mmCIF file with all atom_site columns, C-alpha atoms in Angstrom:
data_model
loop_
_atom_site.group_PDB
_atom_site.id
_atom_site.type_symbol
_atom_site.label_atom_id
_atom_site.label_alt_id
_atom_site.label_comp_id
_atom_site.label_asym_id
_atom_site.label_entity_id
_atom_site.label_seq_id
_atom_site.pdbx_PDB_ins_code
_atom_site.Cartn_x
_atom_site.Cartn_y
_atom_site.Cartn_z
_atom_site.occupancy
_atom_site.B_iso_or_equiv
_atom_site.pdbx_formal_charge
_atom_site.auth_seq_id
_atom_site.auth_comp_id
_atom_site.auth_asym_id
_atom_site.auth_atom_id
_atom_site.pdbx_PDB_model_num
ATOM 1   C CA . MET C 1 1   ? 80.375  88.196  36.526 1.00 91.00 ? 1   MET C CA 1
ATOM 2   C CA . GLU C 1 2   ? 82.217  85.601  38.558 1.00 92.00 ? 2   GLU C CA 1
ATOM 3   C CA . LEU C 1 3   ? 80.438  82.614  40.089 1.00 95.00 ? 3   LEU C CA 1
ATOM 4   C CA . VAL C 1 4   ? 81.855  81.936  43.583 1.00 95.00 ? 4   VAL C CA 1
ATOM 5   C CA . CYS C 1 5   ? 80.401  78.881  45.321 1.00 95.00 ? 5   CYS C CA 1
ATOM 6   C CA . PRO C 1 6   ? 80.767  77.435  48.816 1.00 95.00 ? 6   PRO C CA 1
ATOM 7   C CA . ALA C 1 7   ? 82.381  74.024  49.091 1.00 95.00 ? 7   ALA C CA 1
ATOM 8   C CA . GLY C 1 8   ? 82.054  72.274  52.422 1.00 94.00 ? 8   GLY C CA 1
ATOM 9   C CA . ASN C 1 9   ? 84.024  69.186  51.425 1.00 95.00 ? 9   ASN C CA 1
ATOM 10  C CA . LEU C 1 10  ? 85.922  67.662  48.524 1.00 95.00 ? 10  LEU C CA 1
ATOM 11  C CA . PRO C 1 11  ? 82.891  66.111  46.763 1.00 96.00 ? 11  PRO C CA 1
ATOM 12  C CA . SER C 1 12  ? 80.997  69.422  46.861 1.00 96.00 ? 12  SER C CA 1
ATOM 13  C CA . LEU C 1 13  ? 84.079  71.298  45.635 1.00 97.00 ? 13  LEU C CA 1
ATOM 14  C CA . LYS C 1 14  ? 84.446  68.922  42.720 1.00 97.00 ? 14  LYS C CA 1
ATOM 15  C CA . LYS C 1 15  ? 80.763  69.272  41.842 1.00 97.00 ? 15  LYS C CA 1
ATOM 16  C CA . ALA C 1 16  ? 80.891  73.091  41.989 1.00 97.00 ? 16  ALA C CA 1
ATOM 17  C CA . VAL C 1 17  ? 83.986  73.120  39.789 1.00 98.00 ? 17  VAL C CA 1
ATOM 18  C CA . GLN C 1 18  ? 82.493  70.661  37.303 1.00 97.00 ? 18  GLN C CA 1
ATOM 19  C CA . GLU C 1 19  ? 79.304  72.731  37.119 1.00 96.00 ? 19  GLU C CA 1
ATOM 20  C CA . GLY C 1 20  ? 81.205  75.871  36.163 1.00 97.00 ? 20  GLY C CA 1
ATOM 21  C CA . ALA C 1 21  ? 82.203  77.754  39.316 1.00 97.00 ? 21  ALA C CA 1
ATOM 22  C CA . ASP C 1 22  ? 84.850  80.378  38.663 1.00 98.00 ? 22  ASP C CA 1
ATOM 23  C CA . ALA C 1 23  ? 85.924  80.131  42.311 1.00 98.00 ? 23  ALA C CA 1
ATOM 24  C CA . VAL C 1 24  ? 85.035  78.176  45.415 1.00 98.00 ? 24  VAL C CA 1
ATOM 25  C CA . TYR C 1 25  ? 85.429  79.168  49.030 1.00 96.00 ? 25  TYR C CA 1
ATOM 26  C CA . VAL C 1 26  ? 86.392  76.701  51.701 1.00 97.00 ? 26  VAL C CA 1
ATOM 27  C CA . GLY C 1 27  ? 87.540  76.548  55.314 1.00 96.00 ? 27  GLY C CA 1
ATOM 28  C CA . PHE C 1 28  ? 89.504  74.353  57.668 1.00 96.00 ? 28  PHE C CA 1
ATOM 29  C CA . LYS C 1 29  ? 87.996  71.912  60.172 1.00 94.00 ? 29  LYS C CA 1
ATOM 30  C CA . ASP C 1 30  ? 88.880  74.085  63.151 1.00 94.00 ? 30  ASP C CA 1
ATOM 31  C CA . ASP C 1 31  ? 88.037  77.296  64.938 1.00 93.00 ? 31  ASP C CA 1
ATOM 32  C CA . THR C 1 32  ? 89.801  79.468  62.367 1.00 94.00 ? 32  THR C CA 1
ATOM 33  C CA . ASN C 1 33  ? 86.668  78.957  60.257 1.00 93.00 ? 33  ASN C CA 1
ATOM 34  C CA . ALA C 1 34  ? 83.287  80.371  61.307 1.00 89.00 ? 34  ALA C CA 1
ATOM 35  C CA . ARG C 1 35  ? 81.527  77.411  59.721 1.00 88.00 ? 35  ARG C CA 1
ATOM 36  C CA . HIS C 1 36  ? 83.439  74.471  61.169 1.00 80.00 ? 36  HIS C CA 1
ATOM 37  C CA . PHE C 1 37  ? 80.598  71.991  61.439 1.00 82.00 ? 37  PHE C CA 1
ATOM 38  C CA . ALA C 1 38  ? 80.909  68.241  61.847 1.00 79.00 ? 38  ALA C CA 1
ATOM 39  C CA . GLY C 1 39  ? 81.453  66.453  58.557 1.00 78.00 ? 39  GLY C CA 1
ATOM 40  C CA . LEU C 1 40  ? 82.407  69.581  56.653 1.00 86.00 ? 40  LEU C CA 1
ATOM 41  C CA . ASN C 1 41  ? 85.531  71.453  55.663 1.00 92.00 ? 41  ASN C CA 1
ATOM 42  C CA . PHE C 1 42  ? 89.104  70.600  54.900 1.00 95.00 ? 42  PHE C CA 1
ATOM 43  C CA . THR C 1 43  ? 92.195  69.306  56.617 1.00 94.00 ? 43  THR C CA 1
ATOM 44  C CA . PRO C 1 44  ? 95.723  70.440  55.842 1.00 92.00 ? 44  PRO C CA 1
ATOM 45  C CA . ALA C 1 45  ? 96.147  67.141  53.992 1.00 91.00 ? 45  ALA C CA 1
ATOM 46  C CA . ASN C 1 46  ? 93.174  67.458  51.664 1.00 94.00 ? 46  ASN C CA 1
ATOM 47  C CA . ILE C 1 47  ? 93.292  71.207  51.006 1.00 96.00 ? 47  ILE C CA 1
ATOM 48  C CA . LYS C 1 48  ? 96.194  70.620  48.611 1.00 96.00 ? 48  LYS C CA 1
ATOM 49  C CA . GLN C 1 49  ? 94.147  68.033  46.738 1.00 96.00 ? 49  GLN C CA 1
ATOM 50  C CA . ALA C 1 50  ? 91.233  70.472  46.544 1.00 97.00 ? 50  ALA C CA 1
ATOM 51  C CA . VAL C 1 51  ? 93.414  73.284  45.203 1.00 98.00 ? 51  VAL C CA 1
ATOM 52  C CA . GLU C 1 52  ? 95.071  71.018  42.641 1.00 98.00 ? 52  GLU C CA 1
ATOM 53  C CA . PHE C 1 53  ? 91.693  69.792  41.384 1.00 98.00 ? 53  PHE C CA 1
ATOM 54  C CA . ALA C 1 54  ? 90.255  73.303  41.149 1.00 98.00 ? 54  ALA C CA 1
ATOM 55  C CA . HIS C 1 55  ? 93.323  74.746  39.438 1.00 98.00 ? 55  HIS C CA 1
ATOM 56  C CA . THR C 1 56  ? 93.357  71.889  36.921 1.00 98.00 ? 56  THR C CA 1
ATOM 57  C CA . HIS C 1 57  ? 89.889  73.091  35.933 1.00 98.00 ? 57  HIS C CA 1
ATOM 58  C CA . ASP C 1 58  ? 90.775  76.831  35.903 1.00 98.00 ? 58  ASP C CA 1
ATOM 59  C CA . CYS C 1 59  ? 88.862  77.479  39.119 1.00 98.00 ? 59  CYS C CA 1
ATOM 60  C CA . LYS C 1 60  ? 90.182  79.616  41.990 1.00 98.00 ? 60  LYS C CA 1
ATOM 61  C CA . VAL C 1 61  ? 90.096  78.627  45.657 1.00 98.00 ? 61  VAL C CA 1
ATOM 62  C CA . PHE C 1 62  ? 89.472  81.147  48.438 1.00 98.00 ? 62  PHE C CA 1
ATOM 63  C CA . LEU C 1 63  ? 90.010  79.960  52.008 1.00 98.00 ? 63  LEU C CA 1
ATOM 64  C CA . ALA C 1 64  ? 88.132  81.542  54.915 1.00 97.00 ? 64  ALA C CA 1
ATOM 65  C CA . ILE C 1 65  ? 90.079  82.304  58.061 1.00 97.00 ? 65  ILE C CA 1
ATOM 66  C CA . ASN C 1 66  ? 87.227  84.367  59.355 1.00 95.00 ? 66  ASN C CA 1
ATOM 67  C CA . THR C 1 67  ? 87.195  84.136  63.126 1.00 95.00 ? 67  THR C CA 1
ATOM 68  C CA . TYR C 1 68  ? 89.048  86.049  65.824 1.00 95.00 ? 68  TYR C CA 1
ATOM 69  C CA . PRO C 1 69  ? 92.033  84.437  67.525 1.00 95.00 ? 69  PRO C CA 1
ATOM 70  C CA . GLN C 1 70  ? 92.574  84.701  71.250 1.00 90.00 ? 70  GLN C CA 1
ATOM 71  C CA . PRO C 1 71  ? 96.195  85.318  72.283 1.00 89.00 ? 71  PRO C CA 1
ATOM 72  C CA . SER C 1 72  ? 96.637  81.718  73.419 1.00 93.00 ? 72  SER C CA 1
ATOM 73  C CA . GLY C 1 73  ? 95.473  80.432  70.017 1.00 93.00 ? 73  GLY C CA 1
ATOM 74  C CA . TRP C 1 74  ? 97.366  82.824  67.740 1.00 96.00 ? 74  TRP C CA 1
ATOM 75  C CA . SER C 1 75  ? 99.624  80.072  66.413 1.00 96.00 ? 75  SER C CA 1
ATOM 76  C CA . ARG C 1 76  ? 96.591  78.154  65.025 1.00 96.00 ? 76  ARG C CA 1
ATOM 77  C CA . TRP C 1 77  ? 95.645  81.155  62.906 1.00 97.00 ? 77  TRP C CA 1
ATOM 78  C CA . THR C 1 78  ? 99.183  81.767  61.647 1.00 97.00 ? 78  THR C CA 1
ATOM 79  C CA . SER C 1 79  ? 99.548  78.066  60.922 1.00 97.00 ? 79  SER C CA 1
ATOM 80  C CA . ALA C 1 80  ? 96.268  78.123  58.955 1.00 97.00 ? 80  ALA C CA 1
ATOM 81  C CA . VAL C 1 81  ? 97.606  81.008  56.865 1.00 98.00 ? 81  VAL C CA 1
ATOM 82  C CA . SER C 1 82  ? 100.849 79.142  56.181 1.00 98.00 ? 82  SER C CA 1
ATOM 83  C CA . ILE C 1 83  ? 99.091  75.901  55.272 1.00 98.00 ? 83  ILE C CA 1
ATOM 84  C CA . ALA C 1 84  ? 96.735  77.750  52.930 1.00 98.00 ? 84  ALA C CA 1
ATOM 85  C CA . ALA C 1 85  ? 99.572  79.648  51.271 1.00 98.00 ? 85  ALA C CA 1
ATOM 86  C CA . ASP C 1 86  ? 101.651 76.484  50.882 1.00 97.00 ? 86  ASP C CA 1
ATOM 87  C CA . ALA C 1 87  ? 98.642  74.704  49.354 1.00 98.00 ? 87  ALA C CA 1
ATOM 88  C CA . GLY C 1 88  ? 98.409  77.415  46.713 1.00 98.00 ? 88  GLY C CA 1
ATOM 89  C CA . VAL C 1 89  ? 95.042  78.994  47.511 1.00 98.00 ? 89  VAL C CA 1
ATOM 90  C CA . ASP C 1 90  ? 94.281  82.046  45.414 1.00 98.00 ? 90  ASP C CA 1
ATOM 91  C CA . ALA C 1 91  ? 93.089  84.255  48.267 1.00 97.00 ? 91  ALA C CA 1
ATOM 92  C CA . LEU C 1 92  ? 92.233  84.289  51.935 1.00 97.00 ? 92  LEU C CA 1
ATOM 93  C CA . ILE C 1 93  ? 88.964  85.628  53.307 1.00 96.00 ? 93  ILE C CA 1
ATOM 94  C CA . VAL C 1 94  ? 89.975  87.140  56.649 1.00 95.00 ? 94  VAL C CA 1
ATOM 95  C CA . ALA C 1 95  ? 88.113  88.852  59.487 1.00 93.00 ? 95  ALA C CA 1
ATOM 96  C CA . ASP C 1 96  ? 90.819  89.769  62.010 1.00 93.00 ? 96  ASP C CA 1
ATOM 97  C CA . ILE C 1 97  ? 93.056  92.743  61.286 1.00 90.00 ? 97  ILE C CA 1
ATOM 98  C CA . GLY C 1 98  ? 96.015  91.023  62.966 1.00 92.00 ? 98  GLY C CA 1
ATOM 99  C CA . VAL C 1 99  ? 95.641  88.014  60.674 1.00 94.00 ? 99  VAL C CA 1
ATOM 100 C CA . LEU C 1 100 ? 95.400  90.381  57.704 1.00 91.00 ? 100 LEU C CA 1
ATOM 101 C CA . GLU C 1 101 ? 98.649  92.045  58.741 1.00 90.00 ? 101 GLU C CA 1
ATOM 102 C CA . TYR C 1 102 ? 100.393 88.733  59.457 1.00 95.00 ? 102 TYR C CA 1
ATOM 103 C CA . THR C 1 103 ? 99.421  87.430  56.033 1.00 95.00 ? 103 THR C CA 1
ATOM 104 C CA . HIS C 1 104 ? 100.518 90.579  54.274 1.00 91.00 ? 104 HIS C CA 1
ATOM 105 C CA . ASP C 1 105 ? 103.873 90.624  56.067 1.00 93.00 ? 105 ASP C CA 1
ATOM 106 C CA . ASN C 1 106 ? 104.629 86.936  55.516 1.00 96.00 ? 106 ASN C CA 1
ATOM 107 C CA . TYR C 1 107 ? 102.873 86.207  52.214 1.00 96.00 ? 107 TYR C CA 1
ATOM 108 C CA . PRO C 1 108 ? 102.748 89.549  50.409 1.00 94.00 ? 108 PRO C CA 1
ATOM 109 C CA . ASP C 1 109 ? 101.636 88.031  47.104 1.00 95.00 ? 109 ASP C CA 1
ATOM 110 C CA . LEU C 1 110 ? 98.638  86.230  48.601 1.00 96.00 ? 110 LEU C CA 1
ATOM 111 C CA . ARG C 1 111 ? 95.413  88.091  47.841 1.00 95.00 ? 111 ARG C CA 1
ATOM 112 C CA . LEU C 1 112 ? 93.312  89.137  50.807 1.00 93.00 ? 112 LEU C CA 1
ATOM 113 C CA . HIS C 1 113 ? 89.568  89.621  51.014 1.00 91.00 ? 113 HIS C CA 1
ATOM 114 C CA . LEU C 1 114 ? 87.865  91.207  54.011 1.00 87.00 ? 114 LEU C CA 1
ATOM 115 C CA . SER C 1 115 ? 85.330  88.768  55.416 1.00 89.00 ? 115 SER C CA 1
ATOM 116 C CA . VAL C 1 116 ? 81.776  89.786  56.177 1.00 80.00 ? 116 VAL C CA 1
ATOM 117 C CA . GLN C 1 117 ? 82.757  88.684  59.704 1.00 83.00 ? 117 GLN C CA 1
ATOM 118 C CA . GLY C 1 118 ? 85.233  91.584  59.739 1.00 80.00 ? 118 GLY C CA 1
ATOM 119 C CA . SER C 1 119 ? 84.442  94.820  61.450 1.00 75.00 ? 119 SER C CA 1
ATOM 120 C CA . ALA C 1 120 ? 83.734  97.278  58.672 1.00 74.00 ? 120 ALA C CA 1
ATOM 121 C CA . THR C 1 121 ? 80.309  98.595  59.528 1.00 77.00 ? 121 THR C CA 1
ATOM 122 C CA . ASN C 1 122 ? 80.583  102.192 58.363 1.00 82.00 ? 122 ASN C CA 1
ATOM 123 C CA . ALA C 1 123 ? 82.202  104.373 55.722 1.00 84.00 ? 123 ALA C CA 1
ATOM 124 C CA . SER C 1 124 ? 85.138  105.302 57.961 1.00 83.00 ? 124 SER C CA 1
ATOM 125 C CA . ALA C 1 125 ? 86.025  101.667 58.615 1.00 77.00 ? 125 ALA C CA 1
ATOM 126 C CA . LEU C 1 126 ? 85.814  100.837 54.921 1.00 76.00 ? 126 LEU C CA 1
ATOM 127 C CA . ALA C 1 127 ? 87.992  103.847 54.108 1.00 79.00 ? 127 ALA C CA 1
ATOM 128 C CA . PHE C 1 128 ? 90.592  102.567 56.596 1.00 75.00 ? 128 PHE C CA 1
ATOM 129 C CA . TYR C 1 129 ? 90.809  99.186  54.878 1.00 74.00 ? 129 TYR C CA 1
ATOM 130 C CA . GLN C 1 130 ? 90.890  100.841 51.458 1.00 73.00 ? 130 GLN C CA 1
ATOM 131 C CA . GLU C 1 131 ? 93.698  103.227 52.445 1.00 71.00 ? 131 GLU C CA 1
ATOM 132 C CA . ASP C 1 132 ? 95.664  100.514 54.202 1.00 60.00 ? 132 ASP C CA 1
ATOM 133 C CA . ARG C 1 133 ? 95.424  98.383  51.082 1.00 58.00 ? 133 ARG C CA 1
ATOM 134 C CA . LYS C 1 134 ? 96.728  101.237 48.958 1.00 55.00 ? 134 LYS C CA 1
ATOM 135 C CA . SER C 1 135 ? 99.699  101.621 51.273 1.00 51.00 ? 135 SER C CA 1
ATOM 136 C CA . THR C 1 136 ? 100.502 97.951  50.498 1.00 46.00 ? 136 THR C CA 1
ATOM 137 C CA . ARG C 1 137 ? 100.056 96.846  54.095 1.00 48.00 ? 137 ARG C CA 1
ATOM 138 C CA . LEU C 1 138 ? 96.851  94.970  53.205 1.00 50.00 ? 138 LEU C CA 1
#
Protein backbone atom coordinates (compact mmCIF):
# COMPACT_ATOMS: atom_id res chain seq x y z
CA MET A 1 0.00 0.00 0.00
CA GLU A 2 1.15 3.51 -0.78
CA LEU A 3 0.17 6.47 1.39
CA VAL A 4 -0.59 9.49 -0.85
CA CYS A 5 -1.44 12.69 1.04
CA PRO A 6 -2.64 16.12 -0.04
CA ALA A 7 -0.31 19.03 0.61
CA GLY A 8 -1.80 22.49 0.25
CA ASN A 9 1.40 24.36 1.07
CA LEU A 10 5.04 23.81 1.96
CA PRO A 11 4.52 23.36 5.73
CA SER A 12 1.81 20.73 5.15
CA LEU A 13 3.98 18.97 2.56
CA LYS A 14 6.87 18.82 4.99
CA LYS A 15 4.63 17.47 7.74
CA ALA A 16 3.13 14.78 5.46
CA VAL A 17 6.60 13.73 4.34
CA GLN A 18 7.96 13.67 7.90
CA GLU A 19 4.98 11.59 9.03
CA GLY A 20 5.65 8.91 6.43
CA ALA A 21 3.79 9.77 3.22
CA ASP A 22 5.02 7.78 0.25
CA ALA A 23 3.75 10.54 -2.05
CA VAL A 24 2.08 13.91 -1.81
CA TYR A 25 -0.13 15.64 -4.32
CA VAL A 26 -0.03 19.37 -4.86
CA GLY A 27 -1.26 22.04 -7.25
CA PHE A 28 -0.37 25.49 -8.49
CA LYS A 29 -1.94 28.74 -7.27
CA ASP A 30 -3.90 29.25 -10.47
CA ASP A 31 -6.81 27.97 -12.50
CA THR A 32 -4.91 24.91 -13.72
CA ASN A 33 -5.71 23.44 -10.30
CA ALA A 34 -9.28 22.63 -9.24
CA ARG A 35 -8.44 23.50 -5.65
CA HIS A 36 -6.77 26.89 -6.01
CA PHE A 37 -7.97 28.49 -2.80
CA ALA A 38 -6.51 31.56 -1.13
CA GLY A 39 -3.51 30.76 1.02
CA LEU A 40 -2.95 27.33 -0.48
CA ASN A 41 -0.89 25.73 -3.21
CA PHE A 42 2.43 26.35 -4.84
CA THR A 43 4.14 28.87 -7.06
CA PRO A 44 6.66 28.01 -9.75
CA ALA A 45 9.33 29.26 -7.35
CA ASN A 46 8.45 27.06 -4.39
CA ILE A 47 7.44 23.89 -6.25
CA LYS A 48 11.13 23.13 -6.80
CA GLN A 49 11.78 23.50 -3.08
CA ALA A 50 8.86 21.17 -2.34
CA VAL A 51 10.09 18.52 -4.77
CA GLU A 52 13.65 18.71 -3.46
CA PHE A 53 12.46 18.30 0.13
CA ALA A 54 10.20 15.37 -0.71
CA HIS A 55 12.81 13.60 -2.83
CA THR A 56 15.42 14.03 -0.09
CA HIS A 57 13.06 12.01 2.09
CA ASP A 58 12.23 9.37 -0.58
CA CYS A 59 8.74 10.77 -1.12
CA LYS A 60 7.17 11.29 -4.55
CA VAL A 61 5.36 14.45 -5.66
CA PHE A 62 2.31 14.36 -7.92
CA LEU A 63 1.08 17.68 -9.30
CA ALA A 64 -2.57 18.20 -10.24
CA ILE A 65 -3.32 20.00 -13.48
CA ASN A 66 -6.91 18.95 -13.26
CA THR A 67 -9.04 21.63 -14.87
CA TYR A 68 -10.05 22.28 -18.47
CA PRO A 69 -8.28 25.01 -20.42
CA GLN A 70 -10.17 27.37 -22.68
CA PRO A 71 -8.44 28.10 -26.00
CA SER A 72 -7.37 31.56 -24.84
CA GLY A 73 -5.71 30.08 -21.74
CA TRP A 74 -3.98 27.07 -23.30
CA SER A 75 -0.52 28.52 -22.71
CA ARG A 76 -1.11 28.58 -18.91
CA TRP A 77 -1.73 24.84 -18.94
CA THR A 78 1.28 24.05 -21.13
CA SER A 79 3.42 26.33 -18.99
CA ALA A 80 2.21 24.52 -15.84
CA VAL A 81 3.24 21.20 -17.39
CA SER A 82 6.68 22.57 -18.27
CA ILE A 83 7.23 24.09 -14.83
CA ALA A 84 6.19 20.85 -13.14
CA ALA A 85 8.43 18.75 -15.37
CA ASP A 86 11.38 21.10 -14.87
CA ALA A 87 10.83 20.97 -11.10
CA GLY A 88 11.14 17.19 -11.21
CA VAL A 89 7.66 16.10 -10.13
CA ASP A 90 7.13 12.36 -10.32
CA ALA A 91 3.76 12.47 -12.06
CA LEU A 92 1.00 14.77 -13.20
CA ILE A 93 -2.65 14.24 -12.33
CA VAL A 94 -4.48 15.50 -15.43
CA ALA A 95 -8.13 15.87 -16.42
CA ASP A 96 -8.03 17.26 -19.97
CA ILE A 97 -7.19 14.90 -22.82
CA GLY A 98 -5.39 17.70 -24.69
CA VAL A 99 -3.13 18.33 -21.69
CA LEU A 100 -2.51 14.58 -21.45
CA GLU A 101 -1.46 14.50 -25.10
CA TYR A 102 0.67 17.65 -24.80
CA THR A 103 2.49 16.19 -21.81
CA HIS A 104 3.05 12.86 -23.49
CA ASP A 105 4.38 14.49 -26.66
CA ASN A 106 6.69 16.93 -24.88
CA TYR A 107 7.65 15.03 -21.72
CA PRO A 108 7.29 11.36 -22.65
CA ASP A 109 9.03 10.12 -19.50
CA LEU A 110 6.73 12.02 -17.13
CA ARG A 111 4.15 9.70 -15.59
CA LEU A 112 0.51 10.61 -16.10
CA HIS A 113 -2.46 9.87 -13.89
CA LEU A 114 -6.04 10.47 -14.99
CA SER A 115 -7.70 12.84 -12.55
CA VAL A 116 -11.07 12.11 -11.02
CA GLN A 117 -12.00 15.40 -12.73
CA GLY A 118 -11.40 13.64 -16.06
CA SER A 119 -14.23 12.29 -18.11
CA ALA A 120 -14.08 8.54 -17.69
CA THR A 121 -17.54 7.67 -16.46
CA ASN A 122 -18.08 4.30 -18.10
CA ALA A 123 -16.25 1.16 -19.19
CA SER A 124 -15.83 2.38 -22.77
CA ALA A 125 -14.15 5.61 -21.67
CA LEU A 126 -11.82 3.73 -19.34
CA ALA A 127 -10.98 1.28 -22.13
CA PHE A 128 -10.08 4.24 -24.38
CA TYR A 129 -7.59 5.60 -21.85
CA GLN A 130 -6.19 2.12 -21.23
CA GLU A 131 -5.71 1.42 -24.94
CA ASP A 132 -4.27 4.85 -25.62
CA ARG A 133 -1.78 4.31 -22.81
CA LYS A 134 -0.74 0.98 -24.30
CA SER A 135 -0.13 2.65 -27.64
CA THR A 136 2.34 4.94 -25.80
CA ARG A 137 0.36 8.08 -26.56
CA LEU A 138 -0.66 8.42 -22.90
